[in-house]
């Protein structure tokens, strides 16, 4: 069965450093997402991407965040200058999108980011 | 602003019991409601999706119901097994395709 993959599985970085989290969504899916889950908290939506541009974003997704689909398969989340509060599990998801009301999103295994 | 709440936060049951997990949401204008399973340190696995026009969906031992007007959904698990131990998340699609999640119910089934 097709699956969403994410790399790395764990990342440790120093405060103020840039990090790039990578995802390979399911091929032929049209919508791509990033969510995050701070330890013990809810899964929170960050951003969705459709037709090579951001389609929705939350208030969490401020100027320090950016997303890119550099080629036909990868989808990346960049955090320019990490803060301690960016420590979380980051999930990538993809959605087929042709009949999205009746489709589920497929989630990757996550990248655990720790900012020191 | 849509808020999704799940009760109880944690539940422990002996193997074989039937159980119900609850989810409530504040704004009934949703496109669909989804139930996911999350194992510790892992990603989310979709269990059931109920469109706003539907009342329930079933998959194996799982049955999810939706009462949109009252802002409630339940996930019924029949004949629970130790392998059902996980966190169960409820999420709604309200505007666009982004999901709004509850905090989850952590289920422990003992053998």
PDB file of C-alpha atoms in Angstrom:
ATOM      1  CA  UNK A   1       0.000   0.000   0.000  1.00  0.00           C
ATOM      2  CA  UNK A   2       1.338   3.491  -0.838  1.00  0.00           C
ATOM      3  CA  UNK A   3       2.628   5.457   2.117  1.00  0.00           C
ATOM      4  CA  UNK A   4       3.929   8.874   3.061  1.00  0.00           C
ATOM      5  CA  UNK A   5       7.578   8.866   4.088  1.00  0.00           C
ATOM      6  CA  UNK A   6       9.468  11.449   6.133  1.00  0.00           C
ATOM      7  CA  UNK A   7      13.130  12.134   6.811  1.00  0.00           C
ATOM      8  CA  UNK A   8      14.842  12.397   9.162  1.00  0.00           C
ATOM      9  CA  UNK A   9      12.974  10.515  11.868  1.00  0.00           C
ATOM     10  CA  UNK A  10      14.737  12.569  14.552  1.00  0.00           C
ATOM     11  CA  UNK A  11      16.530  15.905  14.383  1.00  0.00           C
ATOM     12  CA  UNK A  12      18.344  17.772  17.122  1.00  0.00           C
ATOM     13  CA  UNK A  13      19.329  21.372  16.473  1.00  0.00           C
ATOM     14  CA  UNK A  14      20.526  24.446  18.283  1.00  0.00           C
ATOM     15  CA  UNK A  15      18.221  27.424  18.815  1.00  0.00           C
ATOM     16  CA  UNK A  16      18.508  29.873  15.933  1.00  0.00           C
ATOM     17  CA  UNK A  17      19.563  27.259  13.389  1.00  0.00           C
ATOM     18  CA  UNK A  18      17.660  26.478  10.208  1.00  0.00           C
ATOM     19  CA  UNK A  19      16.126  23.046   9.724  1.00  0.00           C
ATOM     20  CA  UNK A  20      14.532  21.401   6.718  1.00  0.00           C
ATOM     21  CA  UNK A  21      12.113  18.536   7.198  1.00  0.00           C
ATOM     22  CA  UNK A  22      11.459  16.346   4.208  1.00  0.00           C
ATOM     23  CA  UNK A  23       8.462  14.364   3.067  1.00  0.00           C
ATOM     24  CA  UNK A  24       7.593  12.222   0.086  1.00  0.00           C
ATOM     25  CA  UNK A  25       3.792  12.240  -0.297  1.00  0.00           C
ATOM     26  CA  UNK A  26       1.861   9.518  -2.062  1.00  0.00           C
ATOM     27  CA  UNK A  27       2.332   9.892  -5.788  1.00  0.00           C
ATOM     28  CA  UNK A  28      -0.673  11.297  -7.690  1.00  0.00           C
ATOM     29  CA  UNK A  29      -2.029  12.955  -4.546  1.00  0.00           C
ATOM     30  CA  UNK A  30      -2.927  16.598  -5.024  1.00  0.00           C
ATOM     31  CA  UNK A  31      -2.895  18.084  -1.499  1.00  0.00           C
ATOM     32  CA  UNK A  32       0.012  18.103   0.929  1.00  0.00           C
ATOM     33  CA  UNK A  33       0.057  19.155   4.569  1.00  0.00           C
ATOM     34  CA  UNK A  34       2.260  19.791   7.537  1.00  0.00           C
ATOM     35  CA  UNK A  35       0.942  19.326  11.072  1.00  0.00           C
ATOM     36  CA  UNK A  36       2.790  19.418  14.369  1.00  0.00           C
ATOM     37  CA  UNK A  37       2.198  17.856  17.761  1.00  0.00           C
ATOM     38  CA  UNK A  38       3.911  19.290  20.802  1.00  0.00           C
ATOM     39  CA  UNK A  39       4.421  16.576  23.417  1.00  0.00           C
ATOM     40  CA  UNK A  40       1.166  15.906  25.236  1.00  0.00           C
ATOM     41  CA  UNK A  41      -0.794  18.353  23.080  1.00  0.00           C
ATOM     42  CA  UNK A  42      -3.187  18.194  20.153  1.00  0.00           C
ATOM     43  CA  UNK A  43      -2.126  17.651  16.569  1.00  0.00           C
ATOM     44  CA  UNK A  44      -2.181  21.159  15.046  1.00  0.00           C
ATOM     45  CA  UNK A  45      -2.523  22.124  11.398  1.00  0.00           C
ATOM     46  CA  UNK A  46       0.277  24.276  10.000  1.00  0.00           C
ATOM     47  CA  UNK A  47      -0.138  24.551   6.239  1.00  0.00           C
ATOM     48  CA  UNK A  48      -1.646  22.951   3.164  1.00  0.00           C
ATOM     49  CA  UNK A  49      -0.234  23.038  -0.364  1.00  0.00           C
ATOM     50  CA  UNK A  50      -2.117  22.558  -3.612  1.00  0.00           C
ATOM     51  CA  UNK A  51      -1.276  23.250  -7.218  1.00  0.00           C
ATOM     52  CA  UNK A  52       2.210  24.439  -6.263  1.00  0.00           C
ATOM     53  CA  UNK A  53       1.096  27.056  -3.781  1.00  0.00           C
ATOM     54  CA  UNK A  54      -0.083  27.419  -0.208  1.00  0.00           C
ATOM     55  CA  UNK A  55      -3.848  26.929  -0.065  1.00  0.00           C
ATOM     56  CA  UNK A  56      -4.380  27.365   3.699  1.00  0.00           C
ATOM     57  CA  UNK A  57      -2.228  28.192   6.685  1.00  0.00           C
ATOM     58  CA  UNK A  58      -2.761  28.559  10.399  1.00  0.00           C
ATOM     59  CA  UNK A  59      -1.657  31.379  12.660  1.00  0.00           C
ATOM     60  CA  UNK A  60       1.230  29.164  13.763  1.00  0.00           C
ATOM     61  CA  UNK A  61       2.683  29.260  10.235  1.00  0.00           C
ATOM     62  CA  UNK A  62       4.423  32.619  10.470  1.00  0.00           C
ATOM     63  CA  UNK A  63       7.293  34.105   8.479  1.00  0.00           C
ATOM     64  CA  UNK A  64       9.856  31.751   9.960  1.00  0.00           C
ATOM     65  CA  UNK A  65       8.174  28.815   8.224  1.00  0.00           C
ATOM     66  CA  UNK A  66       8.162  28.046   4.520  1.00  0.00           C
ATOM     67  CA  UNK A  67       7.181  25.100   2.352  1.00  0.00           C
ATOM     68  CA  UNK A  68       8.385  23.984  -1.013  1.00  0.00           C
ATOM     69  CA  UNK A  69       7.856  21.248  -3.531  1.00  0.00           C
ATOM     70  CA  UNK A  70      11.263  21.359  -5.217  1.00  0.00           C
ATOM     71  CA  UNK A  71      10.576  18.501  -7.602  1.00  0.00           C
ATOM     72  CA  UNK A  72       7.779  16.111  -8.481  1.00  0.00           C
ATOM     73  CA  UNK A  73       8.108  13.994  -5.366  1.00  0.00           C
ATOM     74  CA  UNK A  74       9.470  15.876  -2.342  1.00  0.00           C
ATOM     75  CA  UNK A  75       7.636  18.311  -0.062  1.00  0.00           C
ATOM     76  CA  UNK A  76       9.677  20.234   2.474  1.00  0.00           C
ATOM     77  CA  UNK A  77       9.085  22.359   5.565  1.00  0.00           C
ATOM     78  CA  UNK A  78      11.785  24.866   6.442  1.00  0.00           C
ATOM     79  CA  UNK A  79      12.059  26.573   9.797  1.00  0.00           C
ATOM     80  CA  UNK A  80      14.469  29.498   9.347  1.00  0.00           C
ATOM     81  CA  UNK A  81      15.496  30.262  12.905  1.00  0.00           C
ATOM     82  CA  UNK A  82      14.378  27.597  15.325  1.00  0.00           C
ATOM     83  CA  UNK A  83      13.067  28.420  18.784  1.00  0.00           C
ATOM     84  CA  UNK A  84      12.775  26.197  21.824  1.00  0.00           C
ATOM     85  CA  UNK A  85       9.003  26.113  21.371  1.00  0.00           C
ATOM     86  CA  UNK A  86       9.396  24.602  17.883  1.00  0.00           C
ATOM     87  CA  UNK A  87      10.299  21.306  19.548  1.00  0.00           C
ATOM     88  CA  UNK A  88       7.564  18.919  18.451  1.00  0.00           C
ATOM     89  CA  UNK A  89       6.697  15.987  16.233  1.00  0.00           C
ATOM     90  CA  UNK A  90       6.082  17.222  12.690  1.00  0.00           C
ATOM     91  CA  UNK A  91       3.778  15.175  10.513  1.00  0.00           C
ATOM     92  CA  UNK A  92       3.441  15.366   6.755  1.00  0.00           C
ATOM     93  CA  UNK A  93       0.190  14.215   5.165  1.00  0.00           C
ATOM     94  CA  UNK A  94      -1.216  13.914   1.678  1.00  0.00           C
ATOM     95  CA  UNK A  95      -4.716  13.718   0.237  1.00  0.00           C
ATOM     96  CA  UNK A  96      -5.833  12.433  -3.137  1.00  0.00           C
ATOM     97  CA  UNK A  97      -8.096  15.428  -3.459  1.00  0.00           C
ATOM     98  CA  UNK A  98     -10.347  14.551  -6.349  1.00  0.00           C
ATOM     99  CA  UNK A  99     -13.280  13.864  -4.009  1.00  0.00           C
ATOM    100  CA  UNK A 100     -11.735  15.293  -0.867  1.00  0.00           C
ATOM    101  CA  UNK A 101     -14.908  15.437   1.250  1.00  0.00           C
ATOM    102  CA  UNK A 102     -15.003  11.656   1.271  1.00  0.00           C
ATOM    103  CA  UNK A 103     -11.252  11.039   1.352  1.00  0.00           C
ATOM    104  CA  UNK A 104      -8.943  10.678   4.303  1.00  0.00           C
ATOM    105  CA  UNK A 105      -5.512  12.169   4.684  1.00  0.00           C
ATOM    106  CA  UNK A 106      -2.549   9.799   4.825  1.00  0.00           C
ATOM    107  CA  UNK A 107       0.005  10.673   7.461  1.00  0.00           C
ATOM    108  CA  UNK A 108       3.712   9.980   7.530  1.00  0.00           C
ATOM    109  CA  UNK A 109       5.506   8.580  10.609  1.00  0.00           C
ATOM    110  CA  UNK A 110       6.690  12.038  11.680  1.00  0.00           C
ATOM    111  CA  UNK A 111       9.965  13.821  12.380  1.00  0.00           C
ATOM    112  CA  UNK A 112      10.725  14.494  16.010  1.00  0.00           C
ATOM    113  CA  UNK A 113      12.458  17.863  16.243  1.00  0.00           C
ATOM    114  CA  UNK A 114      14.288  18.856  19.398  1.00  0.00           C
ATOM    115  CA  UNK A 115      15.583  22.414  19.694  1.00  0.00           C
ATOM    116  CA  UNK A 116      18.222  22.969  22.376  1.00  0.00           C
TER     117      UNK A 116
ATOM    118  CA  UNK B   1     -13.428  29.024  16.266  1.00  0.00           C
ATOM    119  CA  UNK B   2     -13.961  25.269  16.053  1.00  0.00           C
ATOM    120  CA  UNK B   3     -12.997  23.315  19.157  1.00  0.00           C
ATOM    121  CA  UNK B   4     -12.888  19.526  19.303  1.00  0.00           C
ATOM    122  CA  UNK B   5     -13.057  17.822  22.684  1.00  0.00           C
ATOM    123  CA  UNK B   6     -12.630  14.144  23.509  1.00  0.00           C
ATOM    124  CA  UNK B   7     -13.828  12.411  26.641  1.00  0.00           C
ATOM    125  CA  UNK B   8     -12.473  10.527  28.476  1.00  0.00           C
ATOM    126  CA  UNK B   9      -8.808  11.465  28.183  1.00  0.00           C
ATOM    127  CA  UNK B  10      -7.828   7.927  29.183  1.00  0.00           C
ATOM    128  CA  UNK B  11      -9.625   4.621  29.506  1.00  0.00           C
ATOM    129  CA  UNK B  12      -8.557   1.218  30.814  1.00  0.00           C
ATOM    130  CA  UNK B  13     -10.653  -1.863  30.142  1.00  0.00           C
ATOM    131  CA  UNK B  14     -10.208  -5.644  30.321  1.00  0.00           C
ATOM    132  CA  UNK B  15     -10.017  -7.590  27.094  1.00  0.00           C
ATOM    133  CA  UNK B  16     -13.386  -8.431  25.565  1.00  0.00           C
ATOM    134  CA  UNK B  17     -15.248  -5.360  26.742  1.00  0.00           C
ATOM    135  CA  UNK B  18     -17.232  -3.182  24.407  1.00  0.00           C
ATOM    136  CA  UNK B  19     -16.431   0.505  24.778  1.00  0.00           C
ATOM    137  CA  UNK B  20     -17.404   3.943  23.554  1.00  0.00           C
ATOM    138  CA  UNK B  21     -15.167   6.937  22.934  1.00  0.00           C
ATOM    139  CA  UNK B  22     -16.736  10.361  22.707  1.00  0.00           C
ATOM    140  CA  UNK B  23     -15.963  13.398  20.576  1.00  0.00           C
ATOM    141  CA  UNK B  24     -17.717  16.755  20.561  1.00  0.00           C
ATOM    142  CA  UNK B  25     -17.258  19.795  18.355  1.00  0.00           C
ATOM    143  CA  UNK B  26     -18.520  23.332  18.789  1.00  0.00           C
ATOM    144  CA  UNK B  27     -19.427  24.289  15.217  1.00  0.00           C
ATOM    145  CA  UNK B  28     -21.741  21.908  13.343  1.00  0.00           C
ATOM    146  CA  UNK B  29     -20.786  23.308   9.917  1.00  0.00           C
ATOM    147  CA  UNK B  30     -18.401  20.497   9.020  1.00  0.00           C
ATOM    148  CA  UNK B  31     -17.712  18.581   5.820  1.00  0.00           C
ATOM    149  CA  UNK B  32     -16.723  15.368   7.544  1.00  0.00           C
ATOM    150  CA  UNK B  33     -15.481  13.860  10.783  1.00  0.00           C
ATOM    151  CA  UNK B  34     -12.637  11.372  10.954  1.00  0.00           C
ATOM    152  CA  UNK B  35     -11.321   8.985  13.569  1.00  0.00           C
ATOM    153  CA  UNK B  36      -7.613   8.152  13.647  1.00  0.00           C
ATOM    154  CA  UNK B  37      -5.464   5.819  15.685  1.00  0.00           C
ATOM    155  CA  UNK B  38      -2.034   6.878  16.947  1.00  0.00           C
ATOM    156  CA  UNK B  39       0.450   4.410  18.405  1.00  0.00           C
ATOM    157  CA  UNK B  40       3.196   5.818  20.687  1.00  0.00           C
ATOM    158  CA  UNK B  41       5.806   7.716  18.710  1.00  0.00           C
ATOM    159  CA  UNK B  42       4.111   6.885  15.421  1.00  0.00           C
ATOM    160  CA  UNK B  43       2.038   8.562  12.762  1.00  0.00           C
ATOM    161  CA  UNK B  44      -1.730   8.626  12.453  1.00  0.00           C
ATOM    162  CA  UNK B  45      -3.716   5.852  10.840  1.00  0.00           C
ATOM    163  CA  UNK B  46      -7.177   6.587   9.515  1.00  0.00           C
ATOM    164  CA  UNK B  47      -9.937   4.386  10.935  1.00  0.00           C
ATOM    165  CA  UNK B  48     -13.220   5.830   9.731  1.00  0.00           C
ATOM    166  CA  UNK B  49     -14.505   8.901   7.891  1.00  0.00           C
ATOM    167  CA  UNK B  50     -18.105  10.055   8.185  1.00  0.00           C
ATOM    168  CA  UNK B  51     -19.340  12.654   5.745  1.00  0.00           C
ATOM    169  CA  UNK B  52     -21.636  15.366   7.126  1.00  0.00           C
ATOM    170  CA  UNK B  53     -24.639  13.812   5.365  1.00  0.00           C
ATOM    171  CA  UNK B  54     -24.016  10.394   6.925  1.00  0.00           C
ATOM    172  CA  UNK B  55     -25.009   9.072  10.335  1.00  0.00           C
ATOM    173  CA  UNK B  56     -22.535   6.242  10.803  1.00  0.00           C
ATOM    174  CA  UNK B  57     -19.737   4.182   9.317  1.00  0.00           C
ATOM    175  CA  UNK B  58     -18.562   0.690  10.194  1.00  0.00           C
ATOM    176  CA  UNK B  59     -15.290  -1.117   9.704  1.00  0.00           C
ATOM    177  CA  UNK B  60     -14.885  -4.517  11.318  1.00  0.00           C
ATOM    178  CA  UNK B  61     -15.263  -4.135  15.096  1.00  0.00           C
ATOM    179  CA  UNK B  62     -15.425  -0.336  14.818  1.00  0.00           C
ATOM    180  CA  UNK B  63     -18.550   1.729  14.414  1.00  0.00           C
ATOM    181  CA  UNK B  64     -18.570   5.526  14.330  1.00  0.00           C
ATOM    182  CA  UNK B  65     -21.687   7.651  14.565  1.00  0.00           C
ATOM    183  CA  UNK B  66     -22.223  11.320  13.847  1.00  0.00           C
ATOM    184  CA  UNK B  67     -24.905  13.654  15.165  1.00  0.00           C
ATOM    185  CA  UNK B  68     -23.983  16.881  13.431  1.00  0.00           C
ATOM    186  CA  UNK B  69     -26.790  18.955  14.910  1.00  0.00           C
ATOM    187  CA  UNK B  70     -25.672  18.240  18.474  1.00  0.00           C
ATOM    188  CA  UNK B  71     -21.973  18.353  17.598  1.00  0.00           C
ATOM    189  CA  UNK B  72     -21.196  14.808  18.721  1.00  0.00           C
ATOM    190  CA  UNK B  73     -19.594  11.643  17.445  1.00  0.00           C
ATOM    191  CA  UNK B  74     -18.922   8.319  19.103  1.00  0.00           C
ATOM    192  CA  UNK B  75     -16.516   5.538  18.259  1.00  0.00           C
ATOM    193  CA  UNK B  76     -17.734   2.155  19.388  1.00  0.00           C
ATOM    194  CA  UNK B  77     -15.181  -0.651  19.684  1.00  0.00           C
ATOM    195  CA  UNK B  78     -16.625  -4.136  20.074  1.00  0.00           C
ATOM    196  CA  UNK B  79     -14.875  -6.982  21.857  1.00  0.00           C
ATOM    197  CA  UNK B  80     -11.745  -4.998  22.644  1.00  0.00           C
ATOM    198  CA  UNK B  81      -8.312  -6.642  22.300  1.00  0.00           C
ATOM    199  CA  UNK B  82      -4.885  -5.723  23.713  1.00  0.00           C
ATOM    200  CA  UNK B  83      -3.872  -4.729  20.172  1.00  0.00           C
ATOM    201  CA  UNK B  84      -6.482  -1.968  20.317  1.00  0.00           C
ATOM    202  CA  UNK B  85      -4.365  -0.154  22.903  1.00  0.00           C
ATOM    203  CA  UNK B  86      -3.497   3.231  21.366  1.00  0.00           C
ATOM    204  CA  UNK B  87      -4.597   6.847  21.334  1.00  0.00           C
ATOM    205  CA  UNK B  88      -7.734   7.530  19.332  1.00  0.00           C
ATOM    206  CA  UNK B  89      -8.061  10.949  17.748  1.00  0.00           C
ATOM    207  CA  UNK B  90     -11.156  12.647  16.421  1.00  0.00           C
ATOM    208  CA  UNK B  91     -10.799  15.348  13.748  1.00  0.00           C
ATOM    209  CA  UNK B  92     -13.189  17.521  11.728  1.00  0.00           C
ATOM    210  CA  UNK B  93     -12.920  19.066   8.288  1.00  0.00           C
ATOM    211  CA  UNK B  94     -14.571  22.457   8.568  1.00  0.00           C
ATOM    212  CA  UNK B  95     -13.248  24.940   6.058  1.00  0.00           C
ATOM    213  CA  UNK B  96     -10.993  23.826   3.259  1.00  0.00           C
ATOM    214  CA  UNK B  97      -9.255  20.503   3.739  1.00  0.00           C
ATOM    215  CA  UNK B  98      -7.306  21.126   6.947  1.00  0.00           C
ATOM    216  CA  UNK B  99      -8.182  18.906   9.895  1.00  0.00           C
ATOM    217  CA  UNK B 100      -8.922  20.177  13.415  1.00  0.00           C
ATOM    218  CA  UNK B 101      -8.059  17.576  16.004  1.00  0.00           C
ATOM    219  CA  UNK B 102      -9.138  16.724  19.506  1.00  0.00           C
ATOM    220  CA  UNK B 103      -6.562  15.804  22.104  1.00  0.00           C
ATOM    221  CA  UNK B 104      -7.418  12.133  21.955  1.00  0.00           C
ATOM    222  CA  UNK B 105      -8.444   9.292  24.224  1.00  0.00           C
ATOM    223  CA  UNK B 106      -5.678   6.935  25.311  1.00  0.00           C
ATOM    224  CA  UNK B 107      -7.038   3.405  25.499  1.00  0.00           C
ATOM    225  CA  UNK B 108      -5.408   0.560  27.376  1.00  0.00           C
ATOM    226  CA  UNK B 109      -6.823  -2.948  26.994  1.00  0.00           C
ATOM    227  CA  UNK B 110      -5.465  -5.512  29.424  1.00  0.00           C
ATOM    228  CA  UNK B 111      -5.360  -9.241  28.762  1.00  0.00           C
TER     229      UNK B 111
END
